[in-house]
Structures are given as structure tokens and as C-alpha cells.
Short mmCIF file of C-alpha atoms and ligand atoms in Angstrom, two decimals:
data_model
loop_
_atom_site.label_atom_id
_atom_site.label_comp_id
_atom_site.label_asym_id
_atom_site.label_seq_id
_atom_site.Cartn_x
_atom_site.Cartn_y
_atom_site.Cartn_z
CA MET A 91 0.01 0.02 0.02
CA ASN A 92 1.38 3.34 -1.02
CA ASN A 93 0.11 6.22 1.12
CA PHE A 94 0.35 9.64 -0.43
CA ASN A 95 -1.13 13.12 -0.11
CA TYR A 96 -3.23 14.58 -2.88
CA LEU A 97 -3.38 18.40 -3.22
CA ARG A 98 -4.95 20.61 -5.82
CA ALA A 99 -3.27 23.83 -6.96
CA ASP A 100 -5.46 26.84 -7.57
CA ASP A 101 -2.99 28.60 -9.85
CA THR A 102 0.60 28.42 -11.00
CA GLU A 103 1.92 30.40 -8.02
CA HIS A 104 0.12 28.06 -5.63
CA ALA A 105 1.49 25.04 -7.48
CA VAL A 106 5.09 26.36 -7.26
CA ALA A 107 4.62 27.20 -3.56
CA LEU A 108 3.22 23.73 -2.82
CA ILE A 109 6.01 21.86 -4.60
CA GLY A 110 8.58 24.00 -2.65
CA LYS A 111 6.91 23.09 0.61
CA GLU A 112 6.05 19.44 0.30
CA THR A 113 8.98 17.10 0.29
CA ASN A 114 9.14 14.42 -2.36
CA SER A 115 6.19 15.82 -4.25
CA ARG A 116 5.30 15.71 -7.94
CA PHE A 117 3.09 17.65 -10.28
CA LEU A 118 0.19 15.57 -11.61
CA ALA A 119 -0.94 16.33 -15.20
CA GLY A 120 -2.58 13.52 -17.27
CA GLY A 121 -0.59 10.87 -15.29
CA THR A 122 -0.19 8.58 -18.22
CA ASN A 123 3.55 8.08 -17.58
CA LEU A 124 3.80 9.08 -13.86
CA ILE A 125 1.20 6.53 -12.77
CA ASP A 126 2.82 3.83 -15.00
CA ARG A 127 6.15 4.47 -13.39
CA TRP A 128 4.59 4.49 -9.95
CA LYS A 129 3.04 1.08 -10.65
CA TYR A 130 6.45 -0.15 -11.71
CA ASN A 131 7.83 1.13 -8.37
CA LEU A 132 10.08 3.59 -10.24
CA THR A 133 8.78 6.58 -8.33
CA HIS A 134 7.27 7.04 -4.88
CA PRO A 135 5.92 10.50 -4.40
CA ASP A 136 4.68 11.39 -0.93
CA THR A 137 2.51 14.22 -2.39
CA LEU A 138 0.80 14.68 -5.70
CA ILE A 139 0.01 18.25 -6.69
CA ASP A 140 -2.84 18.09 -9.23
CA LEU A 141 -2.78 20.91 -11.90
CA ALA A 142 -6.21 20.19 -13.36
CA ASN A 143 -7.90 23.19 -11.76
CA ILE A 144 -5.49 25.77 -13.23
CA GLU A 145 -7.64 26.99 -16.07
CA GLU A 146 -4.92 29.07 -17.89
CA LEU A 147 -2.84 25.96 -18.35
CA HIS A 148 -5.57 24.30 -20.47
CA GLN A 149 -5.78 27.17 -23.03
CA ILE A 150 -4.51 27.22 -26.55
CA THR A 151 -4.23 30.78 -27.69
CA GLU A 152 -2.70 32.88 -30.39
CA THR A 153 0.30 34.99 -29.35
CA GLU A 154 1.17 38.64 -30.17
CA ASN A 155 3.98 37.58 -32.55
CA GLY A 156 1.60 35.51 -34.69
CA GLY A 157 2.42 32.17 -33.12
CA LEU A 158 0.38 29.77 -30.90
CA ARG A 159 0.69 29.09 -27.15
CA LEU A 160 -0.14 25.53 -26.20
CA GLY A 161 -1.10 25.25 -22.57
CA ALA A 162 0.89 22.68 -20.69
CA MET A 163 -2.41 20.97 -19.47
CA ALA A 164 -4.16 21.04 -22.87
CA GLY A 165 -4.64 17.45 -23.88
CA ASN A 166 -2.67 15.93 -26.74
CA ALA A 167 -5.86 15.01 -28.65
CA ASP A 168 -7.40 18.51 -28.08
CA THR A 169 -4.17 19.95 -29.40
CA ALA A 170 -4.03 17.81 -32.49
CA TYR A 171 -7.61 18.54 -33.46
CA HIS A 172 -7.50 22.27 -32.59
CA PRO A 173 -8.46 24.19 -35.78
CA LEU A 174 -5.38 26.41 -35.69
CA VAL A 175 -3.04 23.46 -35.18
CA LYS A 176 -4.66 21.58 -38.04
CA LYS A 177 -4.42 24.59 -40.34
CA ARG A 178 -1.10 26.14 -39.40
CA TYR A 179 0.92 23.33 -37.75
CA PRO A 180 -0.10 20.09 -39.54
CA LEU A 181 3.33 18.68 -38.78
CA LEU A 182 2.57 18.88 -35.09
CA LYS A 183 -0.88 17.30 -35.53
CA ASN A 184 0.59 14.38 -37.49
CA THR A 185 3.29 13.59 -34.85
CA ILE A 186 0.71 13.65 -32.03
CA LEU A 187 -1.61 11.32 -33.88
CA ALA A 188 1.34 8.98 -34.67
CA GLY A 189 1.86 8.43 -30.93
CA ALA A 190 0.30 6.10 -28.35
CA SER A 191 -3.43 5.25 -28.63
CA ALA A 192 -6.54 7.42 -28.89
CA GLN A 193 -7.31 6.77 -25.21
CA ILE A 194 -3.84 7.87 -24.08
CA ARG A 195 -3.86 10.88 -26.28
CA ASN A 196 -7.19 11.95 -24.72
CA ALA A 197 -5.66 11.74 -21.20
CA ALA A 198 -2.09 12.92 -21.91
CA THR A 199 -1.14 16.57 -21.73
CA ASN A 200 1.34 18.68 -23.62
CA GLY A 201 3.47 19.39 -20.61
CA GLY A 202 3.39 15.71 -19.64
CA ASN A 203 4.49 14.70 -23.09
CA LEU A 204 7.75 16.56 -22.64
CA MET A 205 8.24 14.94 -19.22
CA GLN A 206 7.78 11.28 -20.20
CA ARG A 207 10.73 9.10 -19.59
CA THR A 208 12.54 6.51 -21.72
CA ARG A 209 10.92 3.15 -22.36
CA CYS A 210 14.28 1.31 -22.07
CA TYR A 211 13.38 -2.20 -20.86
CA TYR A 212 16.09 -2.25 -18.25
CA TYR A 213 14.92 1.03 -16.71
CA TYR A 214 11.53 -0.69 -15.87
CA ASP A 215 13.14 -3.89 -14.57
CA HIS A 216 14.26 -3.75 -11.02
CA GLU A 217 16.29 -6.88 -11.37
CA SER A 218 18.58 -5.05 -13.73
CA PRO A 219 21.09 -2.31 -12.89
CA CYS A 220 20.35 1.04 -14.62
CA ASN A 221 22.19 4.29 -14.23
CA LYS A 222 19.09 6.27 -14.95
CA ARG A 223 17.05 4.58 -12.19
CA ASN A 224 19.95 3.88 -9.80
CA PRO A 225 22.96 6.09 -10.62
CA GLY A 226 26.28 4.31 -10.60
CA SER A 227 24.79 0.80 -10.95
CA GLY A 228 25.72 0.33 -14.61
CA CYS A 229 24.03 0.16 -18.03
CA PRO A 230 23.21 -3.38 -19.13
CA ALA A 231 21.75 -2.09 -22.48
CA THR A 232 25.16 -1.48 -23.96
CA GLU A 233 25.79 -5.20 -24.05
CA GLY A 234 22.23 -6.41 -23.97
CA HIS A 235 19.01 -5.89 -25.88
CA ASN A 236 19.43 -2.53 -27.46
CA ARG A 237 17.26 -2.59 -30.60
CA LEU A 238 15.29 0.58 -29.39
CA HIS A 239 18.33 2.35 -28.12
CA ALA A 240 20.44 5.30 -29.18
CA VAL A 241 22.96 5.49 -31.97
CA ILE A 242 24.04 9.05 -31.47
CA GLY A 243 24.67 11.36 -28.52
CA HIS A 244 24.83 8.45 -26.17
CA SER A 245 27.41 7.95 -23.39
CA GLU A 246 28.97 4.91 -21.75
CA ASN A 247 26.55 5.56 -18.90
CA CYS A 248 23.30 5.45 -20.90
CA ILE A 249 22.13 4.70 -24.40
CA ALA A 250 18.42 5.32 -23.87
CA THR A 251 16.24 7.14 -26.37
CA HIS A 252 13.64 9.81 -25.87
CA PRO A 253 10.26 8.26 -26.64
CA SER A 254 8.01 11.15 -27.74
CA ASP A 255 6.64 11.75 -31.27
CA MET A 256 5.20 15.15 -30.43
CA CYS A 257 8.54 16.43 -29.21
CA ILE A 258 10.11 15.72 -32.60
CA ALA A 259 7.81 18.13 -34.26
CA LEU A 260 8.19 20.67 -31.46
CA ALA A 261 11.96 20.50 -31.99
CA ALA A 262 11.56 20.94 -35.76
CA LEU A 263 9.15 23.85 -35.29
CA ASP A 264 11.51 25.84 -33.01
CA ALA A 265 9.07 25.75 -30.12
CA VAL A 266 9.95 27.45 -26.85
CA VAL A 267 9.07 25.98 -23.46
CA GLN A 268 7.78 28.44 -20.94
CA VAL A 269 8.36 27.57 -17.28
CA THR A 270 7.82 29.16 -13.90
CA GLY A 271 9.44 28.47 -10.56
CA ALA A 272 10.48 30.01 -7.26
CA GLU A 273 12.97 32.21 -9.03
CA GLY A 274 10.47 33.50 -11.59
CA ASN A 275 9.63 32.72 -15.24
CA ARG A 276 12.00 31.69 -17.98
CA SER A 277 11.92 30.48 -21.62
CA ILE A 278 13.77 27.40 -22.80
CA PRO A 279 14.36 26.81 -26.56
CA PHE A 280 12.96 23.36 -27.22
CA THR A 281 16.31 22.00 -28.43
CA GLU A 282 17.75 22.86 -25.05
CA PHE A 283 14.94 21.37 -22.97
CA HIS A 284 15.97 17.79 -23.18
CA ARG A 285 19.59 16.77 -22.45
CA LEU A 286 22.02 14.12 -23.46
CA PRO A 287 22.94 11.49 -20.83
CA GLY A 288 26.60 12.37 -20.34
CA ASN A 289 27.66 11.30 -16.85
CA ASN A 290 24.27 11.95 -15.35
CA PRO A 291 21.57 9.92 -17.14
CA SER A 292 19.21 10.29 -14.26
CA LYS A 293 18.39 13.75 -15.45
CA ASP A 294 16.32 13.98 -18.66
CA ASN A 295 15.88 17.74 -19.02
CA THR A 296 17.11 21.15 -18.02
CA LEU A 297 14.24 22.06 -15.62
CA ARG A 298 15.38 23.27 -12.27
CA PRO A 299 13.97 21.69 -9.14
CA GLY A 300 10.40 22.78 -8.54
CA GLU A 301 9.89 24.38 -12.02
CA LEU A 302 6.57 24.04 -13.70
CA ILE A 303 6.00 23.94 -17.48
CA THR A 304 3.23 26.48 -18.19
CA SER A 305 3.06 26.39 -21.98
CA ILE A 306 4.85 25.49 -25.21
CA ASP A 307 5.03 28.40 -27.70
CA LEU A 308 5.10 27.88 -31.39
CA PRO A 309 6.55 30.56 -33.67
CA ALA A 310 4.47 32.01 -36.47
CA GLU A 311 6.09 29.80 -39.15
CA GLY A 312 4.50 26.35 -39.12
CA PHE A 313 5.76 24.95 -42.48
CA ALA A 314 2.08 24.18 -43.44
CA GLU A 315 2.91 24.17 -47.10
CA ASN A 316 5.85 21.70 -47.03
CA TYR A 317 6.11 19.33 -44.13
CA SER A 318 6.24 15.61 -43.34
CA TYR A 319 6.47 13.21 -40.49
CA LEU A 320 7.75 9.74 -41.14
CA LYS A 321 7.65 7.22 -38.26
CA LEU A 322 9.24 3.82 -38.76
CA ARG A 323 8.35 1.20 -36.14
CA ASP A 324 7.99 -2.52 -35.56
CA ARG A 325 4.18 -2.48 -35.88
CA ASN A 326 1.92 0.14 -37.33
CA SER A 327 0.16 1.43 -34.25
CA TYR A 328 0.85 1.84 -30.51
CA ALA A 329 4.54 1.40 -30.90
CA PHE A 330 7.58 3.69 -30.24
CA ALA A 331 9.72 4.80 -33.11
CA LEU A 332 12.68 2.98 -34.20
CA VAL A 333 13.45 6.08 -36.29
CA SER A 334 11.24 9.08 -36.98
CA VAL A 335 11.82 12.29 -38.91
CA ALA A 336 10.01 15.62 -38.83
CA THR A 337 10.81 17.95 -41.70
CA GLY A 338 9.58 21.47 -42.42
CA LEU A 339 10.69 23.26 -45.60
CA ARG A 340 10.30 26.83 -46.79
CA LEU A 341 10.75 26.85 -50.58
CA LYS A 342 11.35 29.74 -52.94
CA ASP A 343 12.01 29.66 -56.66
CA SER A 344 12.43 25.87 -56.52
CA LYS A 345 15.13 26.06 -53.88
CA ILE A 346 15.16 25.54 -50.09
CA GLU A 347 15.10 28.82 -48.26
CA LYS A 348 14.82 27.14 -44.83
CA ALA A 349 14.92 23.52 -43.76
CA ASN A 350 14.15 22.32 -40.26
CA ILE A 351 14.77 18.60 -39.63
CA ALA A 352 14.46 16.82 -36.29
CA VAL A 353 15.07 13.08 -35.81
CA GLY A 354 13.54 10.80 -33.19
CA GLY A 355 14.29 7.34 -31.90
CA ILE A 356 17.97 7.66 -32.22
CA ALA A 357 19.12 9.74 -29.23
CA HIS A 358 18.32 10.85 -25.66
CA LYS A 359 16.65 13.92 -27.07
CA PRO A 360 15.10 15.13 -30.38
CA TRP A 361 18.17 15.31 -32.69
CA ARG A 362 18.73 18.42 -34.75
CA VAL A 363 21.97 19.47 -36.50
CA GLN A 364 22.20 23.10 -37.58
CA GLU A 365 25.09 22.39 -39.92
CA ALA A 366 22.87 20.14 -42.06
CA GLU A 367 20.14 22.67 -42.23
CA ASP A 368 22.65 25.39 -43.22
CA PHE A 369 23.98 23.03 -45.96
CA LEU A 370 20.41 22.78 -47.47
CA LYS A 371 19.96 26.55 -47.79
CA ASN A 372 19.67 27.64 -51.37
CA LYS A 373 19.96 24.03 -52.55
CA ARG A 374 17.45 22.24 -54.63
CA PRO A 375 15.14 19.88 -52.63
CA ASP A 376 16.33 16.69 -54.22
CA ARG A 377 17.51 13.26 -53.11
CA ASP A 378 21.23 14.04 -53.49
CA ASN A 379 21.01 17.14 -51.34
CA PHE A 380 18.89 15.47 -48.63
CA ALA A 381 21.38 12.51 -48.77
CA GLN A 382 24.31 14.87 -48.02
CA ALA A 383 22.30 16.51 -45.19
CA ALA A 384 21.60 13.01 -43.83
CA GLU A 385 25.37 12.29 -43.75
CA ILE A 386 25.93 15.48 -41.78
CA ILE A 387 23.07 14.69 -39.37
CA MET A 388 24.41 11.24 -38.63
CA ASP A 389 28.05 12.14 -38.47
CA GLY A 390 29.52 10.45 -35.38
CA ALA A 391 26.73 7.87 -35.08
CA GLU A 392 27.80 4.60 -33.40
CA GLY A 393 25.46 1.67 -33.08
CA PHE A 394 25.42 -1.49 -30.86
CA GLU A 395 24.83 -5.14 -31.57
CA HIS A 396 21.13 -4.91 -32.16
CA ASN A 397 20.63 -1.33 -33.38
CA ALA A 398 23.36 -0.52 -35.88
CA PHE A 399 20.73 -0.91 -38.57
CA LYS A 400 19.23 2.39 -37.39
CA ILE A 401 22.17 4.37 -38.85
CA PRO A 402 21.50 3.59 -42.56
CA LEU A 403 17.77 3.44 -41.83
CA THR A 404 17.83 7.01 -40.42
CA LYS A 405 19.70 8.28 -43.44
CA ARG A 406 17.18 6.80 -45.80
CA ALA A 407 14.31 8.15 -43.74
CA ILE A 408 15.76 11.63 -43.80
CA ILE A 409 16.00 11.47 -47.60
CA ARG A 410 12.53 10.01 -48.07
CA ASN A 411 10.94 12.41 -45.64
CA GLY A 412 12.51 15.40 -47.30
CA MET A 413 10.97 14.27 -50.62
CA MET A 414 7.64 13.56 -48.87
CA ALA A 415 7.64 17.13 -47.54
CA LEU A 416 7.43 18.41 -51.14
CA ASN A 417 3.95 16.98 -51.53
CA PRO A 418 2.30 16.72 -48.12
CA GLN A 419 -1.24 16.70 -49.58
CA GLU A 420 -0.47 13.27 -50.93
CA THR A 421 2.11 11.83 -48.52
CA GLN A 422 0.59 13.10 -45.19
CA ARG A 423 -3.04 12.13 -45.68
CA PRO A 424 -4.27 9.32 -43.38
CA GLY A 425 -3.32 5.89 -44.60
CA ALA A 426 -0.71 7.27 -47.01
CA GLY A 427 2.29 5.49 -45.59
CA PRO A 428 4.11 4.06 -42.57
CA SER A 429 3.70 7.28 -40.55
CA ARG A 430 -0.07 6.89 -40.31
FE1 LIG B 11 19.31 2.46 -17.78
FE2 LIG B 11 19.87 4.22 -19.79
FE3 LIG B 11 21.18 1.89 -19.62
FE4 LIG B 11 18.60 1.92 -20.25
S1 LIG B 11 20.23 2.74 -21.44
S2 LIG B 11 19.65 0.58 -18.73
S3 LIG B 11 17.85 3.73 -19.07
S4 LIG B 11 21.26 3.51 -18.06
#
């Protein structure tokens, strides 16, 4: 029997004050990963601070700079089907709908999606050592079953991957995470929100203790004309990505003016490489140029016994997704390919 306290926050200031006061406390959003991990005995909060009553966190609103603010407590399904997301950020819509199941998307929240932890099998298995669960105990995945694991950005301490689909689009879209805490508000560029494992794999992100995600802000540009999400997985629904790619292109005079490419399933965080995107500027959007960008993106990749296949697979996925982004009306409709 796990005894715990259950508190409801009235507003964000109240939530921050409660988490500062209650020892071993956690914010409760949709609970789809927190409760799972609790059942697996991976977390044991003494106090849950429910955010459901904080109305402002549920809102999806336009921002002064022409972007869109996604409240941290807005549901993943509500976000995907929001008229402005469907119209202006279809890349985000498609990544959300490629993840989990309809029931989970109904319960899961935007802030919670960012906070979900790896699905590395060893992390969930208390019989196994795991540096993320028990720092200093070791990482059996490096020599064990590592089909789902990272091929880039990993360390000898952890080769886990980040599991979210939605976060791959948010990285590609240059989203910004808004947070509040005891020291005030701050903005974190999405590509700096999640971190690589390094020598501290127990820490997934750059939030400071007690900080609360309030929203995720999208810039005005949503790449609604030329975008694509390609998710490759072992089965066609309710499975995490082996490799996924989110691509947004701005084209002018048959050339690439701007290319944003984020890759999932291969690293501890959504993987973006500025050098590759710079390479594509003023180039034609063709297979050869996407292939050269893919080589730059995967530079330094190093696989393990069961996942080395991800390296050539990712390169092919980047090329294919770049070409798919040229014709999203055809490639991104439901049932059009492996991403649906
Ligand atoms: Fe733990 Fe990371 Fe190793 Fe998995 S890959 S066993 S999460 S340390």
C-alpha cells in the first residue's frame, strides 16, 4: 500500500509554492507516464499536486507575434484537433496522432508529453542495474537488448532514447518551453529542454527543481505548405519509433530557403543538426542534397549489436521524408504510408 497526499493547486503560483513546501512531491498532469512508473515502483511521491484546476494551463491561444501558445495542461488530442493546429501546424498534428493510442492521447497533456521518460526495458526492470534509475549501478543495455536504443549522442553511462513523437515536431518547429518556478519565469528553446545523458543519465531535461511547465510556444512559421512526419516502427500502431523524422521546408524559386529537420528514436533527445540545415539553404530539394544533409546529421553515429541498422535506416528516412515534404497533400493524408 502506497500512502500519499493529494493536493490541488489553484493557480501556478500556488503550484510552485506547494512543490517547494512538500518534500518528495510531484506535479500531476494527465498521469499517463507518472502513474505507470509508480506502478512499476520507479517513483514514490509522498505528495501529488494536481494541476487540473489551473484554467490558464488548459488554453490554446494565439500569441502577439503570430504564433500559438499551447497550454501545458491542454490534452494531446485536443491540441492535435485544434483548428489552428490543423491549419497552421499540421506537422505537429501528425506527430501527435502517430503516438500512443486514442485513449492515451485523450488523457495525456502537452507538458506531460515533454516529461515522459524513456521506455528502455532495463529502466523498468528492478532486477537489472540501470544508471538512470539507480545512478552508478551500470548500463546493461550497452551489451544487452538494445534494438530501441540510441545510436548518436549516447554515453557509456546510458544509451536510452527519448520516446515522444510530439517532441520531434516541437523541435523541428523551433518551439519554446515556458516555465515558472520559485525564481520566476524563464523560456527554454525546445532543443535545449531535453539533455544528453553524459555522466548523469538520471536527469532527462534542463528544468530546475520545482519548476513547472506552463506552455509550449510555437513561432508564426508552421511549415504548413511543405512538411512531413515519417515514423518507422515494428508495428503500425501503438509502438515507439525505431526512427522518426519531422521535416519542415520553406521553398522559394524551386530552392530551399529554410529546412528544419528533427530526428527521433536515435538519441536521448530530439536530434537536430544546424550544420545540415545550413547546408540545405539555397539548394534544390532533391534526393542528393537530402542525402548529403543526412550524412551530416548522422556524423559520429555509433550503433550497438542490435541497433546498428538504425544508422543507414535514419539516413534513408531523412532522404525519403525530405521528398515527402514536397507533396504533403499526398504523402501526409491518413493511410498514405508508414507514418499513419
Ligand atoms: Fe538505464 Fe539508460 Fe542503460 Fe537503459 S540505457 S539501462 S535507461 S542507463
